PDB file of C-alpha atoms and ligand atoms in Angstrom:
ATOM      1  CA  MET A 125      15.009  -4.668  -3.831  1.00  0.00           C
ATOM      2  CA  HIS A 126      13.486  -8.160  -3.781  1.00  0.00           C
ATOM      3  CA  LEU A 127      12.216  -9.862  -0.633  1.00  0.00           C
ATOM      4  CA  ILE A 128      10.827 -13.335  -0.106  1.00  0.00           C
ATOM      5  CA  LEU A 129       8.030 -13.377   2.461  1.00  0.00           C
ATOM      6  CA  ARG A 130       7.512 -16.927   3.688  1.00  0.00           C
ATOM      7  CA  SER A 131       4.340 -16.476   5.757  1.00  0.00           C
ATOM      8  CA  THR A 132       1.440 -14.114   6.384  1.00  0.00           C
ATOM      9  CA  GLU A 133       3.133 -13.165   9.677  1.00  0.00           C
ATOM     10  CA  ARG A 134       6.342 -12.186   7.867  1.00  0.00           C
ATOM     11  CA  THR A 135       4.376  -9.923   5.552  1.00  0.00           C
ATOM     12  CA  LEU A 136       2.566  -8.361   8.518  1.00  0.00           C
ATOM     13  CA  ALA A 137       5.895  -7.829  10.287  1.00  0.00           C
ATOM     14  CA  LEU A 138       7.463  -6.173   7.259  1.00  0.00           C
ATOM     15  CA  GLY A 139       4.407  -3.930   6.932  1.00  0.00           C
ATOM     16  CA  LYS A 140       4.730  -2.959  10.587  1.00  0.00           C
ATOM     17  CA  LYS A 141       8.368  -2.006  10.084  1.00  0.00           C
ATOM     18  CA  ILE A 142       7.439   0.050   7.015  1.00  0.00           C
ATOM     19  CA  GLY A 143       4.621   1.747   8.958  1.00  0.00           C
ATOM     20  CA  ARG A 144       7.019   2.702  11.757  1.00  0.00           C
ATOM     21  CA  LEU A 145       9.602   4.183   9.395  1.00  0.00           C
ATOM     22  CA  LEU A 146       7.335   6.150   7.068  1.00  0.00           C
ATOM     23  CA  LYS A 147       7.435   9.912   7.282  1.00  0.00           C
ATOM     24  CA  GLU A 148       4.276  11.971   6.997  1.00  0.00           C
ATOM     25  CA  GLY A 149       2.904  12.381   3.505  1.00  0.00           C
ATOM     26  CA  SER A 150       4.339   9.101   2.199  1.00  0.00           C
ATOM     27  CA  ILE A 151       2.615   7.385  -0.701  1.00  0.00           C
ATOM     28  CA  LEU A 152       2.722   3.630  -1.299  1.00  0.00           C
ATOM     29  CA  CYS A 153       1.376   2.067  -4.492  1.00  0.00           C
ATOM     30  CA  LEU A 154       0.647  -1.664  -4.293  1.00  0.00           C
ATOM     31  CA  PHE A 155       0.504  -3.925  -7.321  1.00  0.00           C
ATOM     32  CA  GLY A 156      -0.116  -7.641  -7.622  1.00  0.00           C
ATOM     33  CA  GLU A 157      -2.672 -10.320  -8.370  1.00  0.00           C
ATOM     34  CA  PHE A 158      -5.630 -11.413  -6.159  1.00  0.00           C
ATOM     35  CA  GLY A 159      -4.515 -12.805  -2.845  1.00  0.00           C
ATOM     36  CA  SER A 160      -0.907 -11.767  -3.308  1.00  0.00           C
ATOM     37  CA  GLY A 161      -0.939 -10.000   0.079  1.00  0.00           C
ATOM     38  CA  LYS A 162      -1.601  -6.314  -0.633  1.00  0.00           C
ATOM     39  CA  THR A 163      -4.174  -5.917   2.136  1.00  0.00           C
ATOM     40  CA  THR A 164      -2.048  -8.030   4.492  1.00  0.00           C
ATOM     41  CA  LEU A 165       0.848  -5.641   3.964  1.00  0.00           C
ATOM     42  CA  VAL A 166      -1.431  -2.622   4.557  1.00  0.00           C
ATOM     43  CA  LYS A 167      -2.638  -4.260   7.803  1.00  0.00           C
ATOM     44  CA  GLY A 168       0.975  -4.431   8.942  1.00  0.00           C
ATOM     45  CA  ILE A 169       1.576  -0.818   7.933  1.00  0.00           C
ATOM     46  CA  ALA A 170      -1.516   0.181   9.928  1.00  0.00           C
ATOM     47  CA  GLU A 171      -0.130  -1.622  12.963  1.00  0.00           C
ATOM     48  CA  GLY A 172       3.146   0.259  12.565  1.00  0.00           C
ATOM     49  CA  LEU A 173       1.117   3.474  12.633  1.00  0.00           C
ATOM     50  CA  GLY A 174      -0.640   2.443  15.832  1.00  0.00           C
ATOM     51  CA  ILE A 175      -3.911   1.371  14.190  1.00  0.00           C
ATOM     52  CA  LYS A 176      -5.459  -2.003  15.071  1.00  0.00           C
ATOM     53  CA  LYS A 177      -4.742  -4.234  12.094  1.00  0.00           C
ATOM     54  CA  ASN A 178      -8.128  -5.939  12.277  1.00  0.00           C
ATOM     55  CA  LYS A 179      -9.780  -2.635  11.439  1.00  0.00           C
ATOM     56  CA  VAL A 180      -8.147  -2.744   8.026  1.00  0.00           C
ATOM     57  CA  ILE A 181     -10.197  -4.738   5.581  1.00  0.00           C
ATOM     58  CA  SER A 182     -10.285  -4.925   1.807  1.00  0.00           C
ATOM     59  CA  PRO A 183     -12.607  -2.054   1.019  1.00  0.00           C
ATOM     60  CA  SER A 184     -13.986  -3.846  -2.110  1.00  0.00           C
ATOM     61  CA  PHE A 185     -17.013  -1.643  -2.837  1.00  0.00           C
ATOM     62  CA  ILE A 186     -15.527   1.343  -1.067  1.00  0.00           C
ATOM     63  CA  LEU A 187     -12.720   3.102  -2.861  1.00  0.00           C
ATOM     64  CA  LEU A 188     -11.256   4.765   0.218  1.00  0.00           C
ATOM     65  CA  ARG A 189     -11.123   4.072   3.934  1.00  0.00           C
ATOM     66  CA  GLU A 190      -9.552   6.354   6.488  1.00  0.00           C
ATOM     67  CA  TYR A 191      -7.984   5.169   9.758  1.00  0.00           C
ATOM     68  CA  LYS A 192      -6.738   7.367  12.577  1.00  0.00           C
ATOM     69  CA  GLY A 193      -3.438   6.395  14.149  1.00  0.00           C
ATOM     70  CA  ARG A 194      -0.157   8.122  14.982  1.00  0.00           C
ATOM     71  CA  LYS A 195      -0.630   9.359  11.443  1.00  0.00           C
ATOM     72  CA  THR A 196      -3.831   9.049   9.417  1.00  0.00           C
ATOM     73  CA  LEU A 197      -3.863   6.161   6.954  1.00  0.00           C
ATOM     74  CA  TYR A 198      -5.751   6.601   3.691  1.00  0.00           C
ATOM     75  CA  HIS A 199      -6.339   3.157   2.211  1.00  0.00           C
ATOM     76  CA  PHE A 200      -7.499   3.124  -1.404  1.00  0.00           C
ATOM     77  CA  ASP A 201      -8.615  -0.090  -3.118  1.00  0.00           C
ATOM     78  CA  LEU A 202      -9.060   0.623  -6.802  1.00  0.00           C
ATOM     79  CA  TYR A 203     -10.035  -2.867  -7.942  1.00  0.00           C
ATOM     80  CA  ARG A 204     -13.503  -1.718  -8.875  1.00  0.00           C
ATOM     81  CA  LEU A 205     -12.521   1.664 -10.238  1.00  0.00           C
ATOM     82  CA  LYS A 206     -14.407   2.317 -13.439  1.00  0.00           C
ATOM     83  CA  SER A 207     -13.048   5.719 -14.285  1.00  0.00           C
ATOM     84  CA  ILE A 208     -10.425   8.040 -12.850  1.00  0.00           C
ATOM     85  CA  LYS A 209     -13.197  10.601 -12.343  1.00  0.00           C
ATOM     86  CA  GLU A 210     -14.592   8.495  -9.482  1.00  0.00           C
ATOM     87  CA  ILE A 211     -11.516   9.115  -7.340  1.00  0.00           C
ATOM     88  CA  LEU A 212     -10.889  12.638  -8.583  1.00  0.00           C
ATOM     89  CA  ASP A 213     -14.410  13.416  -7.331  1.00  0.00           C
ATOM     90  CA  ILE A 214     -13.562  12.222  -3.802  1.00  0.00           C
ATOM     91  CA  GLY A 215     -10.407  14.327  -3.737  1.00  0.00           C
ATOM     92  CA  TYR A 216      -7.692  11.845  -4.805  1.00  0.00           C
ATOM     93  CA  ALA A 217      -5.296  14.631  -5.836  1.00  0.00           C
ATOM     94  CA  GLU A 218      -5.613  16.359  -2.434  1.00  0.00           C
ATOM     95  CA  TYR A 219      -4.894  13.165  -0.480  1.00  0.00           C
ATOM     96  CA  LEU A 220      -1.528  12.983  -2.241  1.00  0.00           C
ATOM     97  CA  TYR A 221      -0.535  16.232  -0.509  1.00  0.00           C
ATOM     98  CA  ASP A 222      -1.966  15.305   2.879  1.00  0.00           C
ATOM     99  CA  LYS A 223       0.187  14.716   5.955  1.00  0.00           C
ATOM    100  CA  GLY A 224      -1.271  11.236   6.294  1.00  0.00           C
ATOM    101  CA  ILE A 225       0.021   8.029   4.743  1.00  0.00           C
ATOM    102  CA  VAL A 226      -1.568   6.956   1.461  1.00  0.00           C
ATOM    103  CA  CYS A 227      -1.673   3.259   0.482  1.00  0.00           C
ATOM    104  CA  ILE A 228      -3.210   2.394  -2.880  1.00  0.00           C
ATOM    105  CA  GLU A 229      -4.133  -1.206  -3.761  1.00  0.00           C
ATOM    106  CA  TRP A 230      -4.508  -2.018  -7.473  1.00  0.00           C
ATOM    107  CA  ALA A 231      -2.521   1.134  -8.293  1.00  0.00           C
ATOM    108  CA  ASP A 232      -2.199  -0.049 -11.916  1.00  0.00           C
ATOM    109  CA  ARG A 233      -5.755   1.276 -12.318  1.00  0.00           C
ATOM    110  CA  LEU A 234      -4.359   4.814 -11.994  1.00  0.00           C
ATOM    111  CA  LYS A 235      -2.535   4.596 -15.315  1.00  0.00           C
ATOM    112  CA  GLY A 236      -1.395   8.162 -16.072  1.00  0.00           C
ATOM    113  CA  TYR A 237      -2.557   9.373 -12.648  1.00  0.00           C
ATOM    114  CA  LEU A 238       0.151   7.681 -10.595  1.00  0.00           C
ATOM    115  CA  PRO A 239       1.731  10.127  -8.137  1.00  0.00           C
ATOM    116  CA  LYS A 240       5.016  11.803  -9.119  1.00  0.00           C
ATOM    117  CA  THR A 241       6.914  10.202  -6.280  1.00  0.00           C
ATOM    118  CA  PHE A 242       5.962   7.025  -4.432  1.00  0.00           C
ATOM    119  CA  LEU A 243       7.150   3.673  -3.167  1.00  0.00           C
ATOM    120  CA  GLU A 244       6.188   0.855  -5.526  1.00  0.00           C
ATOM    121  CA  LEU A 245       5.407  -2.492  -3.888  1.00  0.00           C
ATOM    122  CA  GLU A 246       4.737  -5.344  -6.278  1.00  0.00           C
ATOM    123  CA  LEU A 247       3.630  -8.653  -4.792  1.00  0.00           C
ATOM    124  CA  SER A 248       3.415 -12.019  -6.499  1.00  0.00           C
ATOM    125  CA  ILE A 249       2.471 -15.499  -5.343  1.00  0.00           C
ATOM    126  CA  LYS A 250       5.258 -18.095  -5.273  1.00  0.00           C
ATOM    127  CA  ASP A 251       3.335 -20.826  -3.442  1.00  0.00           C
ATOM    128  CA  LYS A 252       0.603 -21.186  -0.802  1.00  0.00           C
ATOM    129  CA  HIS A 253       2.584 -19.416   1.917  1.00  0.00           C
ATOM    130  CA  THR A 254       5.287 -17.594  -0.021  1.00  0.00           C
ATOM    131  CA  ARG A 255       5.150 -14.191  -1.650  1.00  0.00           C
ATOM    132  CA  LEU A 256       7.754 -12.268  -3.635  1.00  0.00           C
ATOM    133  CA  LEU A 257       7.850  -8.539  -2.948  1.00  0.00           C
ATOM    134  CA  LYS A 258       9.630  -6.168  -5.290  1.00  0.00           C
ATOM    135  CA  LEU A 259      10.236  -2.690  -3.946  1.00  0.00           C
ATOM    136  CA  LYS A 260      11.027   0.156  -6.270  1.00  0.00           C
ATOM    137  CA  ALA A 261      11.600   3.799  -5.381  1.00  0.00           C
ATOM    138  CA  HIS A 262      10.120   6.602  -7.426  1.00  0.00           C
ATOM    139  CA  GLY A 263      11.912   9.626  -6.029  1.00  0.00           C
ATOM    140  CA  PRO A 264      14.926  10.228  -3.727  1.00  0.00           C
ATOM    141  CA  TYR A 265      13.096   9.941  -0.398  1.00  0.00           C
ATOM    142  CA  TYR A 266      11.910   6.448  -1.282  1.00  0.00           C
ATOM    143  CA  ARG A 267      15.423   5.404  -2.411  1.00  0.00           C
ATOM    144  CA  GLN A 268      16.686   6.288   1.063  1.00  0.00           C
ATOM    145  CA  PHE A 269      13.675   4.586   2.597  1.00  0.00           C
ATOM    146  CA  ILE A 270      14.451   1.274   0.874  1.00  0.00           C
ATOM    147  CA  LYS A 271      18.066   1.484   2.107  1.00  0.00           C
ATOM    148  CA  ARG A 272      16.808   1.942   5.674  1.00  0.00           C
ATOM    149  CA  LEU A 273      14.570  -1.123   5.346  1.00  0.00           C
ATOM    150  CA  LYS A 274      17.499  -3.433   4.555  1.00  0.00           C
TER     151      LYS A 274
HETATM  152  N1  LIG B 416       3.586 -14.815   2.748  1.00  0.00           N
HETATM  153  C1  LIG B 416       2.335 -14.330   2.722  1.00  0.00           C
HETATM  154  N2  LIG B 416       2.137 -12.979   2.715  1.00  0.00           N
HETATM  155  C2  LIG B 416       0.889 -12.466   2.664  1.00  0.00           C
HETATM  156  N3  LIG B 416      -0.240 -13.208   2.621  1.00  0.00           N
HETATM  157  C3  LIG B 416      -0.098 -14.545   2.627  1.00  0.00           C
HETATM  158  C4  LIG B 416       1.183 -15.158   2.683  1.00  0.00           C
HETATM  159  N4  LIG B 416       1.019 -16.500   2.663  1.00  0.00           N
HETATM  160  C5  LIG B 416      -0.292 -16.713   2.616  1.00  0.00           C
HETATM  161  N5  LIG B 416      -0.983 -15.551   2.588  1.00  0.00           N
HETATM  162  C6  LIG B 416      -2.441 -15.441   2.547  1.00  0.00           C
HETATM  163  O1  LIG B 416      -2.809 -14.893   1.299  1.00  0.00           O
HETATM  164  C7  LIG B 416      -3.936 -14.046   1.455  1.00  0.00           C
HETATM  165  C8  LIG B 416      -3.601 -12.644   1.006  1.00  0.00           C
HETATM  166  O2  LIG B 416      -4.768 -11.905   0.997  1.00  0.00           O
HETATM  167  P1  LIG B 416      -4.810 -10.329   0.848  1.00  0.00           P
HETATM  168  O3  LIG B 416      -6.217  -9.927   1.071  1.00  0.00           O
HETATM  169  O4  LIG B 416      -3.756  -9.718   1.687  1.00  0.00           O
HETATM  170  O5  LIG B 416      -4.402 -10.171  -0.682  1.00  0.00           O
HETATM  171  P2  LIG B 416      -4.715  -8.974  -1.672  1.00  0.00           P
HETATM  172  O6  LIG B 416      -3.528  -8.884  -2.575  1.00  0.00           O
HETATM  173  O7  LIG B 416      -5.084  -7.763  -0.908  1.00  0.00           O
HETATM  174  O8  LIG B 416      -5.959  -9.519  -2.471  1.00  0.00           O
HETATM  175  P3  LIG B 416      -7.077  -8.698  -3.312  1.00  0.00           P
HETATM  176  O9  LIG B 416      -6.521  -8.558  -4.675  1.00  0.00           O
HETATM  177  O10 LIG B 416      -8.274  -9.551  -3.275  1.00  0.00           O
HETATM  178  O11 LIG B 416      -7.281  -7.348  -2.644  1.00  0.00           O
HETATM  179  C9  LIG B 416      -4.300 -14.085   2.930  1.00  0.00           C
HETATM  180  O12 LIG B 416      -5.292 -15.054   3.133  1.00  0.00           O
HETATM  181  C10 LIG B 416      -2.994 -14.491   3.581  1.00  0.00           C
HETATM  182  O13 LIG B 416      -3.146 -15.146   4.832  1.00  0.00           O
HETATM  183 MG1  LIG B 417      -6.752  -6.454  -0.991  1.00  0.00          MG
END
């Protein structure tokens, strides 16, 4: 599914809707260039989970931040990941089986370590205020999820 997001607020609102609909244990992998809106979308998702969106920041030097809401949000930012070992050491594989919600920015860094099933969210910049979001399901639950978002 393709969506055009014409403002930061629209992206936040979509994230909020996603956050409200997600079932426990969901995994979202975010792709897209600098400033394409990955963190903005995660802020919206956090809000949908009952977490204050301002708490969510781009972790930059920190690979993982954890936020407590209706469900726990595990927010990975892999931009600075040097080797897969770095996240394996902090328990990456276990988080994938946790009841919380996992959001992974710069998921392309995972290469062969992408989860088996996940929702793919690929953002790209159209112009100053417009982003294109491509959603792709990896697994049956996420196919149904995309249908519910429409
Ligand atoms: N339609 C839009 N959706 C999302 N963000 C938008 C939109 N229009 C403008 N923006 C702006 O683009 C920027 C997106 O920044 P954000 O930190 O969310 O991107 P990012 O993909 O996480 O970047 P990084 O790769 O540095 O982590 C924000 O300043 C936001 O206000
Ligand atoms: Mg970011």
